mmCIF file of C-alpha atoms in Angstrom:
data_model
loop_
_atom_site.group_PDB
_atom_site.id
_atom_site.type_symbol
_atom_site.label_atom_id
_atom_site.label_comp_id
_atom_site.label_asym_id
_atom_site.label_seq_id
_atom_site.Cartn_x
_atom_site.Cartn_y
_atom_site.Cartn_z
ATOM 1 C CA UNK A 1 -11.390 27.081 -21.648
ATOM 2 C CA UNK A 2 -9.032 24.882 -19.675
ATOM 3 C CA UNK A 3 -10.502 21.784 -21.287
ATOM 4 C CA UNK A 4 -10.017 23.024 -24.850
ATOM 5 C CA UNK A 5 -6.241 23.167 -24.626
ATOM 6 C CA UNK A 6 -6.149 19.982 -22.598
ATOM 7 C CA UNK A 7 -7.407 18.019 -25.561
ATOM 8 C CA UNK A 8 -5.287 19.463 -28.338
ATOM 9 C CA UNK A 9 -5.473 17.181 -31.343
ATOM 10 C CA UNK A 10 -2.933 14.378 -31.579
ATOM 11 C CA UNK A 11 -4.000 13.114 -35.007
ATOM 12 C CA UNK A 12 -1.089 11.190 -36.561
ATOM 13 C CA UNK A 13 0.873 13.197 -39.135
ATOM 14 C CA UNK A 14 2.886 11.872 -42.059
ATOM 15 C CA UNK A 15 6.030 10.241 -40.791
ATOM 16 C CA UNK A 16 4.678 9.547 -37.303
ATOM 17 C CA UNK A 17 4.757 5.945 -35.944
ATOM 18 C CA UNK A 18 1.879 3.709 -36.893
ATOM 19 C CA UNK A 19 -0.432 3.185 -33.865
ATOM 20 C CA UNK A 20 -0.632 -0.515 -34.699
ATOM 21 C CA UNK A 21 3.142 -0.814 -34.583
ATOM 22 C CA UNK A 22 3.132 0.989 -31.250
ATOM 23 C CA UNK A 23 0.624 -1.528 -29.946
ATOM 24 C CA UNK A 24 2.856 -4.390 -31.069
ATOM 25 C CA UNK A 25 5.698 -2.905 -29.022
ATOM 26 C CA UNK A 26 3.569 -2.667 -25.876
ATOM 27 C CA UNK A 27 5.031 -5.917 -24.508
ATOM 28 C CA UNK A 28 8.585 -4.553 -24.584
ATOM 29 C CA UNK A 29 7.444 -1.266 -23.051
ATOM 30 C CA UNK A 30 5.677 -3.105 -20.219
ATOM 31 C CA UNK A 31 8.786 -5.196 -19.580
ATOM 32 C CA UNK A 32 10.888 -2.050 -19.181
ATOM 33 C CA UNK A 33 8.212 -0.542 -16.950
ATOM 34 C CA UNK A 34 8.211 -3.627 -14.741
ATOM 35 C CA UNK A 35 11.990 -3.440 -14.324
ATOM 36 C CA UNK A 36 11.783 0.272 -13.527
ATOM 37 C CA UNK A 37 9.010 -0.196 -10.998
ATOM 38 C CA UNK A 38 10.717 -3.168 -9.360
ATOM 39 C CA UNK A 39 13.915 -1.217 -8.736
ATOM 40 C CA UNK A 40 12.143 1.788 -7.196
ATOM 41 C CA UNK A 41 9.141 0.326 -5.409
ATOM 42 C CA UNK A 42 10.268 -3.108 -4.179
ATOM 43 C CA UNK A 43 10.314 -3.263 -0.401
ATOM 44 C CA UNK A 44 8.022 -0.291 0.219
ATOM 45 C CA UNK A 45 5.101 -2.516 1.161
ATOM 46 C CA UNK A 46 6.986 -5.084 3.241
ATOM 47 C CA UNK A 47 4.893 -5.651 6.363
ATOM 48 C CA UNK A 48 1.559 -4.867 4.698
ATOM 49 C CA UNK A 49 -0.256 -7.184 7.060
ATOM 50 C CA UNK A 50 -0.358 -6.883 10.842
ATOM 51 C CA UNK A 51 -0.316 -10.652 11.368
ATOM 52 C CA UNK A 52 2.526 -12.949 10.347
ATOM 53 C CA UNK A 53 0.678 -16.271 10.664
ATOM 54 C CA UNK A 54 -2.166 -16.907 8.195
ATOM 55 C CA UNK A 55 -5.400 -17.587 10.049
ATOM 56 C CA UNK A 56 -8.788 -18.761 8.819
ATOM 57 C CA UNK A 57 -9.757 -15.170 8.075
ATOM 58 C CA UNK A 58 -12.907 -13.247 8.851
ATOM 59 C CA UNK A 59 -14.104 -12.153 5.405
ATOM 60 C CA UNK A 60 -17.025 -14.232 4.159
ATOM 61 C CA UNK A 61 -16.424 -16.317 1.066
ATOM 62 C CA UNK A 62 -18.357 -19.041 -0.766
ATOM 63 C CA UNK A 63 -20.370 -21.837 0.834
ATOM 64 C CA UNK A 64 -19.736 -25.573 0.596
ATOM 65 C CA UNK A 65 -21.326 -28.716 2.040
ATOM 66 C CA UNK A 66 -20.616 -29.518 5.673
ATOM 67 C CA UNK A 67 -17.944 -32.136 6.369
ATOM 68 C CA UNK A 68 -17.292 -33.914 9.691
ATOM 69 C CA UNK A 69 -14.877 -31.808 11.718
ATOM 70 C CA UNK A 70 -15.994 -28.435 10.305
ATOM 71 C CA UNK A 71 -16.540 -25.636 12.812
ATOM 72 C CA UNK A 72 -20.296 -25.478 13.455
ATOM 73 C CA UNK A 73 -19.947 -21.753 14.151
ATOM 74 C CA UNK A 74 -19.449 -21.280 10.416
ATOM 75 C CA UNK A 75 -22.731 -22.936 9.461
ATOM 76 C CA UNK A 76 -24.434 -21.087 6.591
ATOM 77 C CA UNK A 77 -28.030 -21.383 7.753
ATOM 78 C CA UNK A 78 -29.731 -19.571 4.822
ATOM 79 C CA UNK A 79 -28.084 -21.920 2.278
ATOM 80 C CA UNK A 80 -28.760 -24.920 4.532
ATOM 81 C CA UNK A 81 -32.452 -23.998 4.709
ATOM 82 C CA UNK A 82 -32.737 -23.558 0.923
ATOM 83 C CA UNK A 83 -30.950 -26.771 -0.007
ATOM 84 C CA UNK A 84 -31.932 -28.885 3.039
ATOM 85 C CA UNK A 85 -28.246 -29.952 3.119
ATOM 86 C CA UNK A 86 -25.885 -28.635 5.804
ATOM 87 C CA UNK A 87 -23.491 -26.002 4.414
ATOM 88 C CA UNK A 88 -20.658 -24.029 5.984
ATOM 89 C CA UNK A 89 -19.389 -20.636 4.940
ATOM 90 C CA UNK A 90 -15.790 -20.490 3.782
ATOM 91 C CA UNK A 91 -13.721 -17.551 4.890
ATOM 92 C CA UNK A 92 -11.027 -15.682 3.024
ATOM 93 C CA UNK A 93 -7.664 -15.165 4.680
ATOM 94 C CA UNK A 94 -7.236 -11.559 5.750
ATOM 95 C CA UNK A 95 -3.790 -11.451 4.164
ATOM 96 C CA UNK A 96 -5.295 -11.721 0.682
ATOM 97 C CA UNK A 97 -6.025 -8.357 -0.918
ATOM 98 C CA UNK A 98 -8.238 -7.734 -3.918
ATOM 99 C CA UNK A 99 -7.495 -4.622 -5.958
ATOM 100 C CA UNK A 100 -9.549 -3.232 -8.830
ATOM 101 C CA UNK A 101 -8.381 -0.618 -11.336
ATOM 102 C CA UNK A 102 -10.711 1.730 -13.190
ATOM 103 C CA UNK A 103 -8.595 2.854 -16.148
ATOM 104 C CA UNK A 104 -9.888 5.802 -18.167
ATOM 105 C CA UNK A 105 -8.569 5.806 -21.749
ATOM 106 C CA UNK A 106 -10.971 8.347 -23.206
ATOM 107 C CA UNK A 107 -9.912 10.589 -26.078
ATOM 108 C CA UNK A 108 -8.688 13.394 -23.801
ATOM 109 C CA UNK A 109 -5.910 11.066 -22.573
ATOM 110 C CA UNK A 110 -4.385 10.883 -26.071
ATOM 111 C CA UNK A 111 -2.542 14.155 -25.501
ATOM 112 C CA UNK A 112 0.756 15.291 -24.070
ATOM 113 C CA UNK A 113 3.275 18.106 -24.392
ATOM 114 C CA UNK A 114 5.730 16.899 -21.733
ATOM 115 C CA UNK A 115 7.960 13.850 -21.741
ATOM 116 C CA UNK A 116 5.040 11.462 -22.291
ATOM 117 C CA UNK A 117 1.465 11.352 -23.449
ATOM 118 C CA UNK A 118 -1.118 11.239 -20.685
ATOM 119 C CA UNK A 119 -2.054 7.765 -21.942
ATOM 120 C CA UNK A 120 1.530 6.590 -21.305
ATOM 121 C CA UNK A 121 1.385 7.849 -17.715
ATOM 122 C CA UNK A 122 -1.975 6.103 -17.179
ATOM 123 C CA UNK A 123 -0.545 2.757 -18.323
ATOM 124 C CA UNK A 124 2.626 3.299 -16.279
ATOM 125 C CA UNK A 125 0.587 4.057 -13.158
ATOM 126 C CA UNK A 126 -1.489 0.907 -13.734
ATOM 127 C CA UNK A 127 1.749 -1.118 -14.050
ATOM 128 C CA UNK A 128 3.112 0.337 -10.791
ATOM 129 C CA UNK A 129 -0.095 -0.350 -8.846
ATOM 130 C CA UNK A 130 -0.185 -3.884 -10.262
ATOM 131 C CA UNK A 131 3.374 -4.560 -9.138
ATOM 132 C CA UNK A 132 2.616 -3.219 -5.650
ATOM 133 C CA UNK A 133 -0.417 -5.432 -5.141
ATOM 134 C CA UNK A 134 0.100 -8.704 -7.025
ATOM 135 C CA UNK A 135 2.085 -10.438 -4.332
ATOM 136 C CA UNK A 136 1.295 -12.953 -1.604
ATOM 137 C CA UNK A 137 -1.672 -14.342 -3.544
ATOM 138 C CA UNK A 138 -3.303 -10.927 -3.979
ATOM 139 C CA UNK A 139 -5.782 -10.585 -6.831
ATOM 140 C CA UNK A 140 -6.067 -7.684 -9.264
ATOM 141 C CA UNK A 141 -8.636 -6.884 -11.935
ATOM 142 C CA UNK A 142 -9.580 -3.876 -14.032
ATOM 143 C CA UNK A 143 -12.363 -2.105 -15.859
ATOM 144 C CA UNK A 144 -11.268 -0.074 -18.882
ATOM 145 C CA UNK A 145 -13.203 2.677 -20.637
ATOM 146 C CA UNK A 146 -12.601 4.526 -23.888
ATOM 147 C CA UNK A 147 -14.615 6.902 -26.060
ATOM 148 C CA UNK A 148 -17.542 5.886 -28.208
ATOM 149 C CA UNK A 149 -18.063 6.063 -31.938
ATOM 150 C CA UNK A 150 -18.294 9.482 -33.566
ATOM 151 C CA UNK A 151 -21.099 9.942 -36.123
ATOM 152 C CA UNK A 152 -20.040 10.497 -39.719
ATOM 153 C CA UNK A 153 -19.418 14.214 -40.338
ATOM 154 C CA UNK A 154 -22.142 16.091 -42.147
ATOM 155 C CA UNK A 155 -21.788 18.976 -44.558
ATOM 156 C CA UNK A 156 -21.441 22.354 -43.021
ATOM 157 C CA UNK A 157 -20.398 22.895 -39.452
ATOM 158 C CA UNK A 158 -19.699 19.653 -37.641
ATOM 159 C CA UNK A 159 -22.016 18.996 -34.708
ATOM 160 C CA UNK A 160 -20.424 17.527 -31.565
ATOM 161 C CA UNK A 161 -21.526 13.957 -30.800
ATOM 162 C CA UNK A 162 -23.674 13.441 -27.712
ATOM 163 C CA UNK A 163 -22.097 12.141 -24.531
ATOM 164 C CA UNK A 164 -22.470 8.398 -24.084
ATOM 165 C CA UNK A 165 -21.136 5.526 -22.048
ATOM 166 C CA UNK A 166 -18.335 4.835 -24.536
ATOM 167 C CA UNK A 167 -16.665 1.434 -24.699
ATOM 168 C CA UNK A 168 -16.380 -0.351 -21.352
ATOM 169 C CA UNK A 169 -14.559 -3.633 -20.728
ATOM 170 C CA UNK A 170 -14.067 -5.741 -17.602
ATOM 171 C CA UNK A 171 -10.925 -7.801 -16.950
ATOM 172 C CA UNK A 172 -11.616 -10.306 -14.139
ATOM 173 C CA UNK A 173 -9.528 -10.241 -10.962
ATOM 174 C CA UNK A 174 -6.883 -12.974 -10.869
ATOM 175 C CA UNK A 175 -3.778 -13.719 -8.849
ATOM 176 C CA UNK A 176 -0.306 -14.363 -10.179
ATOM 177 C CA UNK A 177 2.229 -12.262 -12.070
ATOM 178 C CA UNK A 178 1.529 -13.949 -15.396
ATOM 179 C CA UNK A 179 -2.170 -13.065 -15.186
ATOM 180 C CA UNK A 180 -1.297 -9.525 -14.076
ATOM 181 C CA UNK A 181 0.988 -9.061 -17.066
ATOM 182 C CA UNK A 182 -1.779 -10.294 -19.354
ATOM 183 C CA UNK A 183 -4.119 -7.714 -17.836
ATOM 184 C CA UNK A 184 -1.583 -4.940 -18.397
ATOM 185 C CA UNK A 185 -1.092 -5.997 -22.023
ATOM 186 C CA UNK A 186 -4.852 -5.820 -22.518
ATOM 187 C CA UNK A 187 -4.941 -2.318 -21.022
ATOM 188 C CA UNK A 188 -1.976 -1.137 -23.112
ATOM 189 C CA UNK A 189 -3.578 -2.580 -26.255
ATOM 190 C CA UNK A 190 -6.886 -0.767 -25.735
ATOM 191 C CA UNK A 191 -7.601 1.547 -28.653
ATOM 192 C CA UNK A 192 -8.405 5.137 -27.754
ATOM 193 C CA UNK A 193 -11.545 5.987 -29.691
ATOM 194 C CA UNK A 194 -12.886 9.435 -30.547
ATOM 195 C CA UNK A 195 -16.094 10.482 -28.877
ATOM 196 C CA UNK A 196 -17.072 11.306 -25.341
ATOM 197 C CA UNK A 197 -17.086 8.578 -22.699
ATOM 198 C CA UNK A 198 -18.703 8.452 -19.281
ATOM 199 C CA UNK A 199 -16.283 8.319 -16.347
ATOM 200 C CA UNK A 200 -19.162 7.873 -13.921
ATOM 201 C CA UNK A 201 -20.331 4.719 -15.729
ATOM 202 C CA UNK A 202 -16.764 3.362 -15.677
ATOM 203 C CA UNK A 203 -16.448 3.878 -11.906
ATOM 204 C CA UNK A 204 -19.909 2.437 -11.345
ATOM 205 C CA UNK A 205 -18.735 -0.841 -12.919
ATOM 206 C CA UNK A 206 -16.706 -1.358 -9.724
ATOM 207 C CA UNK A 207 -19.903 -1.036 -7.665
ATOM 208 C CA UNK A 208 -21.707 -3.812 -9.534
ATOM 209 C CA UNK A 209 -21.713 -6.496 -8.366
ATOM 210 C CA UNK A 210 -20.842 -5.558 -4.760
ATOM 211 C CA UNK A 211 -17.418 -6.907 -3.794
ATOM 212 C CA UNK A 212 -15.736 -7.720 -0.531
ATOM 213 C CA UNK A 213 -13.553 -5.042 0.961
ATOM 214 C CA UNK A 214 -10.334 -4.268 -0.855
ATOM 215 C CA UNK A 215 -8.657 -1.459 -2.782
ATOM 216 C CA UNK A 216 -10.065 0.491 -5.726
ATOM 217 C CA UNK A 217 -7.821 2.697 -7.888
ATOM 218 C CA UNK A 218 -9.284 5.155 -10.411
ATOM 219 C CA UNK A 219 -6.786 6.450 -13.020
ATOM 220 C CA UNK A 220 -8.031 9.346 -15.141
ATOM 221 C CA UNK A 221 -7.537 13.019 -15.960
ATOM 222 C CA UNK A 222 -10.959 13.661 -14.334
ATOM 223 C CA UNK A 223 -11.764 16.308 -16.949
ATOM 224 C CA UNK A 224 -15.392 15.168 -17.085
ATOM 225 C CA UNK A 225 -17.674 17.329 -14.900
ATOM 226 C CA UNK A 226 -17.472 16.185 -11.249
ATOM 227 C CA UNK A 227 -21.265 15.869 -11.211
ATOM 228 C CA UNK A 228 -20.796 12.903 -13.576
ATOM 229 C CA UNK A 229 -18.392 10.871 -11.427
ATOM 230 C CA UNK A 230 -18.474 12.205 -7.839
ATOM 231 C CA UNK A 231 -21.494 10.172 -6.681
ATOM 232 C CA UNK A 232 -20.250 6.770 -7.999
ATOM 233 C CA UNK A 233 -16.883 7.555 -6.378
ATOM 234 C CA UNK A 234 -18.499 8.226 -2.986
ATOM 235 C CA UNK A 235 -20.490 5.018 -3.311
ATOM 236 C CA UNK A 236 -17.316 3.080 -4.111
ATOM 237 C CA UNK A 237 -15.579 4.457 -1.019
ATOM 238 C CA UNK A 238 -18.184 2.882 1.288
ATOM 239 C CA UNK A 239 -16.624 -0.592 0.934
ATOM 240 C CA UNK A 240 -13.218 0.072 -0.615
ATOM 241 C CA UNK A 241 -9.992 1.866 0.216
ATOM 242 C CA UNK A 242 -9.950 4.387 -2.608
ATOM 243 C CA UNK A 243 -7.028 5.908 -4.514
ATOM 244 C CA UNK A 244 -7.574 8.477 -7.280
ATOM 245 C CA UNK A 245 -4.634 9.034 -9.651
ATOM 246 C CA UNK A 246 -5.062 12.249 -11.623
ATOM 247 C CA UNK A 247 -2.952 12.625 -14.786
ATOM 248 C CA UNK A 248 -2.160 16.212 -15.796
ATOM 249 C CA UNK A 249 -0.305 17.865 -18.670
ATOM 250 C CA UNK A 250 1.324 21.300 -18.153
ATOM 251 C CA UNK A 251 -0.605 22.797 -21.078
ATOM 252 C CA UNK A 252 -3.797 22.050 -19.150
ATOM 253 C CA UNK A 253 -2.622 24.478 -16.469
ATOM 254 C CA UNK A 254 -1.223 27.351 -18.533
ATOM 255 C CA UNK A 255 -0.778 28.418 -22.144
ATOM 256 C CA UNK A 256 2.562 29.381 -23.722
ATOM 257 C CA UNK A 257 2.947 32.509 -25.836
ATOM 258 C CA UNK A 258 3.123 30.935 -29.309
ATOM 259 C CA UNK A 259 0.788 33.170 -31.296
ATOM 260 C CA UNK A 260 -2.331 31.690 -32.879
ATOM 261 C CA UNK A 261 -2.799 28.133 -31.592
ATOM 262 C CA UNK A 262 -5.374 25.842 -33.256
ATOM 263 C CA UNK A 263 -6.859 23.350 -30.798
ATOM 264 C CA UNK A 264 -9.357 20.565 -31.396
ATOM 265 C CA UNK A 265 -11.331 18.539 -28.878
ATOM 266 C CA UNK A 266 -11.100 14.869 -29.958
ATOM 267 C CA UNK A 267 -14.182 14.031 -27.877
ATOM 268 C CA UNK A 268 -16.459 16.489 -29.676
ATOM 269 C CA UNK A 269 -14.564 17.455 -32.838
ATOM 270 C CA UNK A 270 -14.847 21.160 -32.052
ATOM 271 C CA UNK A 271 -12.058 23.317 -33.487
ATOM 272 C CA UNK A 272 -10.944 26.641 -32.026
ATOM 273 C CA UNK A 273 -8.154 29.105 -32.773
ATOM 274 C CA UNK A 274 -6.681 30.744 -29.689
ATOM 275 C CA UNK A 275 -4.536 33.887 -29.733
ATOM 276 C CA UNK A 276 -2.009 32.999 -27.064
ATOM 277 C CA UNK A 277 -0.105 36.277 -27.523
ATOM 278 C CA UNK A 278 -2.843 37.978 -25.500
ATOM 279 C CA UNK A 279 -1.575 38.103 -21.862
ATOM 280 C CA UNK A 280 -5.065 38.659 -20.473
ATOM 281 C CA UNK A 281 -6.299 35.482 -22.229
ATOM 282 C CA UNK A 282 -3.401 33.468 -20.801
ATOM 283 C CA UNK A 283 -4.157 34.850 -17.339
ATOM 284 C CA UNK A 284 -7.862 33.970 -17.612
ATOM 285 C CA UNK A 285 -6.962 30.508 -18.881
ATOM 286 C CA UNK A 286 -4.597 29.863 -15.955
ATOM 287 C CA UNK A 287 -7.214 31.089 -13.476
ATOM 288 C CA UNK A 288 -9.912 28.884 -15.038
ATOM 289 C CA UNK A 289 -7.558 25.885 -15.046
ATOM 290 C CA UNK A 290 -6.663 26.432 -11.381
ATOM 291 C CA UNK A 291 -10.355 26.656 -10.483
ATOM 292 C CA UNK A 292 -11.048 23.464 -12.444
ATOM 293 C CA UNK A 293 -8.280 21.538 -10.644
ATOM 294 C CA UNK A 294 -9.435 22.878 -7.276
ATOM 295 C CA UNK A 295 -12.957 21.607 -8.038
ATOM 296 C CA UNK A 296 -11.564 18.163 -8.946
ATOM 297 C CA UNK A 297 -9.481 18.025 -5.742
ATOM 298 C CA UNK A 298 -12.475 19.061 -3.634
ATOM 299 C CA UNK A 299 -14.666 16.360 -5.205
ATOM 300 C CA UNK A 300 -12.005 13.699 -4.570
ATOM 301 C CA UNK A 301 -11.595 14.797 -0.950
ATOM 302 C CA UNK A 302 -15.363 14.756 -0.447
ATOM 303 C CA UNK A 303 -15.403 11.174 -1.754
ATOM 304 C CA UNK A 304 -12.752 10.174 0.805
ATOM 305 C CA UNK A 305 -10.184 9.233 -1.833
ATOM 306 C CA UNK A 306 -6.423 9.448 -1.441
ATOM 307 C CA UNK A 307 -5.321 11.785 -4.233
ATOM 308 C CA UNK A 308 -2.137 11.367 -6.281
ATOM 309 C CA UNK A 309 -1.397 13.772 -9.129
ATOM 310 C CA UNK A 310 1.032 12.680 -11.856
ATOM 311 C CA UNK A 311 2.294 15.056 -14.542
ATOM 312 C CA UNK A 312 3.567 14.285 -18.022
ATOM 313 C CA UNK A 313 6.556 16.627 -17.556
ATOM 314 C CA UNK A 314 7.769 15.116 -14.261
ATOM 315 C CA UNK A 315 9.260 11.849 -13.056
ATOM 316 C CA UNK A 316 5.982 10.039 -12.405
ATOM 317 C CA UNK A 317 7.722 7.116 -10.709
ATOM 318 C CA UNK A 318 9.501 9.361 -8.218
ATOM 319 C CA UNK A 319 6.187 11.077 -7.424
ATOM 320 C CA UNK A 320 4.589 7.675 -6.872
ATOM 321 C CA UNK A 321 7.436 6.506 -4.612
ATOM 322 C CA UNK A 322 7.050 9.626 -2.474
ATOM 323 C CA UNK A 323 3.287 9.169 -2.312
ATOM 324 C CA UNK A 324 3.510 5.504 -1.275
ATOM 325 C CA UNK A 325 6.140 6.306 1.350
ATOM 326 C CA UNK A 326 4.027 9.167 2.738
ATOM 327 C CA UNK A 327 0.915 6.966 2.878
ATOM 328 C CA UNK A 328 2.847 4.234 4.662
ATOM 329 C CA UNK A 329 4.287 6.711 7.165
ATOM 330 C CA UNK A 330 0.841 8.164 7.881
ATOM 331 C CA UNK A 331 -0.590 4.663 8.344
ATOM 332 C CA UNK A 332 2.087 3.495 10.800
ATOM 333 C CA UNK A 333 2.837 6.753 12.657
ATOM 334 C CA UNK A 334 2.655 6.335 16.397
ATOM 335 C CA UNK A 335 2.337 2.531 16.203
ATOM 336 C CA UNK A 336 4.735 -0.369 16.555
ATOM 337 C CA UNK A 337 4.707 -3.428 14.366
#
């Protein structure tokens, strides 16, 4: 029940802005977002790294041929044995951080009754995380998922399309603000397609191929059943610091008393009419929604993820500032730097 209202149809009506025109304005929107994020978040992560002097690092990198003067303790013996040429293993400086975003843009995100659509909050959260991490040579990449194609409707009652992997895209991790802005433009320009995607498959893209330790951020409404995405999330947490950003709309938590409310699920095409004047129905809906959110929170905790909830009717940036400050305080409490 909670899911039905969460995906109320947002089909464009006459007089509404053209989605293509909105896409063309994404660059200006991202520029404003960057300015907003810079003002609020700059300085929060000063002192990210315990060491001030860059050392050779301890994280294994690529191999190269041995040169006179190289440290023999970094000899890569497996590669040397295969090639019969001495090789040494390069190391990556510990101060370099690699962050990956898993951005869910399935059809259920194209909805909002607050100040923004859920899709807008997803893109804004991705912009904030990008600004926080793309500094000091840090690298950031993303995997983006949207819904799949919906079969042509048949006569009679429309049958919901089967669940599938949807459309998945990978944006390689690169350093530099220019590359990060290009990544954000690609995310903002992703078309939300009807049909049901697979959040588990999207998260699993961050597990293949295995990457060196870093940060993984999953941005979604997590409305897919936890059985679909909980296991890939736990697997991702083994090697990555994990942050889950859950995007919520107030109508997903409770229904207003507005009489008969038609709702349509853009992922399945199912249409329902709900009598919101019934107080018992609104109570059952709120209870089911609370149970659904509690199940999502429990699954995220079990996966070891830090959990940030952003709402479409609140100041998402203020919530993010408070979250980052709280995480920093918890990380440095009782220590001196």
